[in-house]
Every structure is written in structure tokens, then in C-alpha cells.
PDB file of C-alpha atoms in Angstrom:
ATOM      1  CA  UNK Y   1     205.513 124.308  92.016  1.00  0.00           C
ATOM      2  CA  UNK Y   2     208.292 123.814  94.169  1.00  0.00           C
ATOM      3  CA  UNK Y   3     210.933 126.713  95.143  1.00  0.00           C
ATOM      4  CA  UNK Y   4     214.495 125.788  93.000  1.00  0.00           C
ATOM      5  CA  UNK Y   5     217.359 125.310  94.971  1.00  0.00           C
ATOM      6  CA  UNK Y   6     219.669 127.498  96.974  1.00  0.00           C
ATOM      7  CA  UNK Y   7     222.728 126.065  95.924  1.00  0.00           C
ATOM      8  CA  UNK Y   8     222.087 125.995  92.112  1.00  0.00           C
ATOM      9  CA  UNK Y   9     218.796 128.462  91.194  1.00  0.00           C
ATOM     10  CA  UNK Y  10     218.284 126.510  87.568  1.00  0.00           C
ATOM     11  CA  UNK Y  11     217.099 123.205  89.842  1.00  0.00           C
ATOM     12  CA  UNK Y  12     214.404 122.004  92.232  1.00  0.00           C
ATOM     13  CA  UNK Y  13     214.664 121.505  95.445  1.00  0.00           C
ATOM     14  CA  UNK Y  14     214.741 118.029  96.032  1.00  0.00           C
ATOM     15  CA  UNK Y  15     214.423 118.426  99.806  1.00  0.00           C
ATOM     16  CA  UNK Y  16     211.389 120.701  99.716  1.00  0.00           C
ATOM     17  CA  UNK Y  17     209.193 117.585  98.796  1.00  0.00           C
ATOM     18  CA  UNK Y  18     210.737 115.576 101.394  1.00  0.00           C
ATOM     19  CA  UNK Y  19     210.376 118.576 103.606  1.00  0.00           C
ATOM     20  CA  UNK Y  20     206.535 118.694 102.787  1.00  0.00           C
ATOM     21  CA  UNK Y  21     205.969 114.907 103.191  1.00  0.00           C
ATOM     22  CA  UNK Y  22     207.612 115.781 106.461  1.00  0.00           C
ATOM     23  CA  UNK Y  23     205.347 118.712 106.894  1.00  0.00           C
ATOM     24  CA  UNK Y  24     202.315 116.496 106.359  1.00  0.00           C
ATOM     25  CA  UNK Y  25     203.086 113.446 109.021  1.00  0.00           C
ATOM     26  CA  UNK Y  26     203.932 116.001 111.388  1.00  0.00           C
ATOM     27  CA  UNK Y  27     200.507 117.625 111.220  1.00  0.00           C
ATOM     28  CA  UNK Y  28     198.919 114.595 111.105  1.00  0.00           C
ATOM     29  CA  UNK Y  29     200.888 114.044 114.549  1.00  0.00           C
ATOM     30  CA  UNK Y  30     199.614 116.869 115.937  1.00  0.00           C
ATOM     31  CA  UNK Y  31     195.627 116.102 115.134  1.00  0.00           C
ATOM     32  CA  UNK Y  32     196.760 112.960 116.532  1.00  0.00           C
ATOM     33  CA  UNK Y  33     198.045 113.866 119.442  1.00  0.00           C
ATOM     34  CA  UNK Y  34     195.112 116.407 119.675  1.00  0.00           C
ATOM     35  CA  UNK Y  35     192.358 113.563 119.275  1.00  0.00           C
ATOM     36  CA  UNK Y  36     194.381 111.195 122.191  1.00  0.00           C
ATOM     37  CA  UNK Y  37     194.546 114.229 124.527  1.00  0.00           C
ATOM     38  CA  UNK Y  38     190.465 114.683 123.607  1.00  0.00           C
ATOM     39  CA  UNK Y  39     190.208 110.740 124.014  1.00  0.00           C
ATOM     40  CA  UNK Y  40     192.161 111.382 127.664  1.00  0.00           C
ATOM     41  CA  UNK Y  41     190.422 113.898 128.998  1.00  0.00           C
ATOM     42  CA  UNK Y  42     186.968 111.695 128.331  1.00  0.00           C
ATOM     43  CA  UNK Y  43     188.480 108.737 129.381  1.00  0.00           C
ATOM     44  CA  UNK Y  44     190.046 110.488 132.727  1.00  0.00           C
ATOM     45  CA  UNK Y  45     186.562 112.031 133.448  1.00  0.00           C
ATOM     46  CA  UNK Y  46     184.594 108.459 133.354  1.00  0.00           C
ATOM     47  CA  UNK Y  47     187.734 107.559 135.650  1.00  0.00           C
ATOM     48  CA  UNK Y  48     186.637 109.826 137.963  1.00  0.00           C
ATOM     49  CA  UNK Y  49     182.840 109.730 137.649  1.00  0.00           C
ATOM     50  CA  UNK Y  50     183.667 105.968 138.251  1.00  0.00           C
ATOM     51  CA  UNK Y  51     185.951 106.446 141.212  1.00  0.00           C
ATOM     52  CA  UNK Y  52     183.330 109.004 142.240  1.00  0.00           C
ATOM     53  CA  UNK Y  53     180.347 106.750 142.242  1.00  0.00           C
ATOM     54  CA  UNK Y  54     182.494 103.890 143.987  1.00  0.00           C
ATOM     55  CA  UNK Y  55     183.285 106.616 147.044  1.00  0.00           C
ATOM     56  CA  UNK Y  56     179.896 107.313 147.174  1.00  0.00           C
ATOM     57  CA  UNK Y  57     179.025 103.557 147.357  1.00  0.00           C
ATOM     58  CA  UNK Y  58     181.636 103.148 149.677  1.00  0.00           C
ATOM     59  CA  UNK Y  59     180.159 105.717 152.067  1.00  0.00           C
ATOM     60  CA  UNK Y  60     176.700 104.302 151.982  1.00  0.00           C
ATOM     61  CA  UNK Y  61     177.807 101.030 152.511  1.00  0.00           C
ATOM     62  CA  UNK Y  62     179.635 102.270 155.338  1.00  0.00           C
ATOM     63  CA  UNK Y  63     176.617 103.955 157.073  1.00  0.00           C
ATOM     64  CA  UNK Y  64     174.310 100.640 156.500  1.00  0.00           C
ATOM     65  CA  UNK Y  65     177.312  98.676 158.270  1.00  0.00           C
ATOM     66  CA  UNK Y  66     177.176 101.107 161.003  1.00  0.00           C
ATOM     67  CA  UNK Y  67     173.488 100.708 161.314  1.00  0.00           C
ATOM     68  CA  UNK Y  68     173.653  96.918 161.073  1.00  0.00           C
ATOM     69  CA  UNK Y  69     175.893  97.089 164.046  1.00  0.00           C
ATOM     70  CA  UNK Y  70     174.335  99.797 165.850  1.00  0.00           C
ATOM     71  CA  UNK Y  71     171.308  97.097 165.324  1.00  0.00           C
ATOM     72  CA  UNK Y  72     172.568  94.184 166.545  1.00  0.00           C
ATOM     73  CA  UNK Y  73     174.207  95.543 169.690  1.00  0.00           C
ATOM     74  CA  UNK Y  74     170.471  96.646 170.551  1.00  0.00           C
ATOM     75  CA  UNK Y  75     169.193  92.953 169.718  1.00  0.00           C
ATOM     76  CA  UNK Y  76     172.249  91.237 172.139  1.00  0.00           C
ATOM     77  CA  UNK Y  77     170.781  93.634 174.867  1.00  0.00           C
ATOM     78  CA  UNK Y  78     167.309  92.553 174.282  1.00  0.00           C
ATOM     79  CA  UNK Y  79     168.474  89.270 174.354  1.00  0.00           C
ATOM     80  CA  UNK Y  80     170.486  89.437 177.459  1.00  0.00           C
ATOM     81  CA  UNK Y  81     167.430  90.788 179.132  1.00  0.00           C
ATOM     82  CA  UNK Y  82     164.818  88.441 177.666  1.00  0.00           C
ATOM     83  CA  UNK Y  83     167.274  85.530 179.173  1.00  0.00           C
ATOM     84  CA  UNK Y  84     167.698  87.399 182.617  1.00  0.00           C
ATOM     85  CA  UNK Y  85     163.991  87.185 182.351  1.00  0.00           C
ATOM     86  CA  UNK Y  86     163.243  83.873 181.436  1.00  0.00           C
ATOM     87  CA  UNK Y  87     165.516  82.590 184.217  1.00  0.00           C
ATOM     88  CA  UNK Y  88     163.988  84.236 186.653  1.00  0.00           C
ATOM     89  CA  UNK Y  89     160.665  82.608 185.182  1.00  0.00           C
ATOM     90  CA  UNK Y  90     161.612  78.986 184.666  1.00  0.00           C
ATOM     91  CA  UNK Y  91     163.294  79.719 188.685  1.00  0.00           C
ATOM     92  CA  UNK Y  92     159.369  80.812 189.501  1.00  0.00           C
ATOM     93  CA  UNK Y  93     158.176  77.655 187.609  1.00  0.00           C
ATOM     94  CA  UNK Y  94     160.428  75.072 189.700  1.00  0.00           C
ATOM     95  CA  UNK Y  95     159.632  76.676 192.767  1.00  0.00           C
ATOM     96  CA  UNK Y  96     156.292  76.447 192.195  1.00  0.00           C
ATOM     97  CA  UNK Y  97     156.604  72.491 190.566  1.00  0.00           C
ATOM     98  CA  UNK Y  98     158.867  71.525 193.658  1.00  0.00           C
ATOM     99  CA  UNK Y  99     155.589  72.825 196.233  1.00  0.00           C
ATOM    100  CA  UNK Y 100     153.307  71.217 193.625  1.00  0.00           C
ATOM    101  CA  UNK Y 101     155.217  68.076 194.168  1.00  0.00           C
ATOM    102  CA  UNK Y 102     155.715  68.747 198.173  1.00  0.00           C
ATOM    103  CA  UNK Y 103     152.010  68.596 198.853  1.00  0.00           C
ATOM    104  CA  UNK Y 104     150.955  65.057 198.812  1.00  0.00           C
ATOM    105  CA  UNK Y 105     154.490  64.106 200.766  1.00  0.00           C
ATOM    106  CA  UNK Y 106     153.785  66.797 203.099  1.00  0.00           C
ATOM    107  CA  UNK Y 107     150.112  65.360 203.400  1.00  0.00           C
ATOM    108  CA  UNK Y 108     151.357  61.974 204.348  1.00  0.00           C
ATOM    109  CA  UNK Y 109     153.738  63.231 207.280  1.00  0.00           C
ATOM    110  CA  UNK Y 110     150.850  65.064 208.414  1.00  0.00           C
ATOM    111  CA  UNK Y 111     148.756  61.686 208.189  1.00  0.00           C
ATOM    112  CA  UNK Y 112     151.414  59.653 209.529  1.00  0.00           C
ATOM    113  CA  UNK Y 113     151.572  61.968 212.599  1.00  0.00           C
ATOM    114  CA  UNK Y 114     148.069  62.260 213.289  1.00  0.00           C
ATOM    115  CA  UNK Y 115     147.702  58.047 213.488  1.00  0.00           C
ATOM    116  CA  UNK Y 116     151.467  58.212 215.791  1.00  0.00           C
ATOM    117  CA  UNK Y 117     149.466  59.859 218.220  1.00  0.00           C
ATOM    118  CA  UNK Y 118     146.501  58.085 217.893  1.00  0.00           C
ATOM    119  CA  UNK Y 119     148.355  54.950 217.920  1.00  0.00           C
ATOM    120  CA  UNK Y 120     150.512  56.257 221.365  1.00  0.00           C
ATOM    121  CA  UNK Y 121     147.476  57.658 223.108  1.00  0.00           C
ATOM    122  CA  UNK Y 122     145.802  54.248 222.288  1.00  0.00           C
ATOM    123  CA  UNK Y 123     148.660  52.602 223.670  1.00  0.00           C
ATOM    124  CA  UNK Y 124     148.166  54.757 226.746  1.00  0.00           C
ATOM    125  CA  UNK Y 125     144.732  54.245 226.925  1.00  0.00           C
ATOM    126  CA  UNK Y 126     144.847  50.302 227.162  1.00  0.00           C
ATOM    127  CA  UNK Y 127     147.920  50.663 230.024  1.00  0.00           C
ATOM    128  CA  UNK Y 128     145.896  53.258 231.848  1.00  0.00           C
ATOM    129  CA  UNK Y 129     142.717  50.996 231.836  1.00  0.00           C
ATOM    130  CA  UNK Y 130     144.795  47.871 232.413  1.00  0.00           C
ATOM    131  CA  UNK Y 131     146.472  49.889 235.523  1.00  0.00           C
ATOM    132  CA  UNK Y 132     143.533  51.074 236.340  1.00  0.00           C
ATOM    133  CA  UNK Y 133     140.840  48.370 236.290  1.00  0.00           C
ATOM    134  CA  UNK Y 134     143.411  46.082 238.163  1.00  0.00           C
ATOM    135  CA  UNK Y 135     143.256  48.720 241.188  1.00  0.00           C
ATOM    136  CA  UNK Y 136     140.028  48.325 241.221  1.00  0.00           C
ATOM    137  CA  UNK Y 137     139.100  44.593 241.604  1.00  0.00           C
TER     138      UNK Y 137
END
């Protein structure tokens, strides 16, 4: 039952039910409140957690690119050296295809010098016997 009035003791109070309707949403308010702030505090947390994991991530991903590099600056040196020698091969190789290819002219020469001299000490021959028999006769 409701308390009566203060001004007039024979009545009800008619602001004691609005008061208690009052009463009521404001506790309901309060559990609300209470159940957001729960709601928050989970929600924050996964926030984290999340944020959390994507550092982690971050970090790993961060070492593998590191590694990655730290991988192919060792593959450009192998490369640079595996080219330094190659060249020097394929130099070897020419060399040795240029004296491949220098035999049979220098073979020639050496034929064409041998029959020069021939060919001059034949030429000398038939002077010196043409000089030579003539003194005789």
C-alpha cells in the first residue's frame, strides 16, 4: 500500500507510484548498464586477443621477410660468382676453339714454306747447273 501524502495525510501519494515506476526503469538502467559494461569488457578482450594475434603475425612475418632477404642476397652472390666463373670458362673454350681452328691454317703456312724453298733451291739448282755445265763444255 502506498504511504498517504505529506501535504494532506487522509490521501495517497500520487507521486509515490510515479516515483516507483521511476524506481523500476532506473534499476533496470543500471542491470543494463551492468550487462553493456560485461558485454565491453568481453568485447575489449577479443579486441586485444585479436590485436594480439595480428602483432604476433606481424612479427613472424617480419622475421620470414628478413630471412627471404637474408636468402636472396646469398643467391645474387652465388650468382655473381657462378657468372665470374662461367666467363672465365666460355674465355677457356674460345681460346681453345680459336687454336682448334689455327691448326690446319697454321699447317698450310708451314706447307707453303716448305715447297717456297723447295721451289727457290730448285730454282737455284737449275741456274747453278746451267752456270755450271756451260763452264764446262
Amino acid at each position: 500500500m502506498p504511504p498517504n501524502c505529506i501535504k494532506d495525510s487522509a490521501q495517497e501519494c500520487i507521486g509515490y507510484a510515479e516515483a516507483q515506476i521511476l524506481k523500476h526503469q532506473i534499476e533496470e538502467l543500471v542491470k543494463k548498464q551492468e550487462a553493456d559494461r560485461e558485454n565491453n569488457r568481453k568485447d575489449h578482450k577479443e579486441f586485444y586477443e585479436r590485436l594480439e594475434f595480428g602483432e604476433k603475425a606481424q612479427a613472424v612475418t617480419q622475421n620470414q621477410l628478413a630471412q627471404i632477404l637474408d636468402d636472396t642476397s646469398e643467391i645474387k652472390t652465388d650468382l655473381k660468382d657462378s657468372r665470374k666463373e662461367l666467363t672465365t670458362a666460355i674465355e677457356k673454350q674460345n681460346q681453345a676453339i680459336t687454336d682448334l681452328q689455327m691448326k690446319p691454317a697454321h699447317k698450310w703456312d708451314m706447307l707453303g714454306k716448305e715447297v717456297l724453298k723447295l721451289v727457290i733451291a730448285l730454282v737455284f739448282g737449275i741456274v747453278a747447273a746451267a752456270i755450271g755445265l756451260g763452264a764446262f763444255k
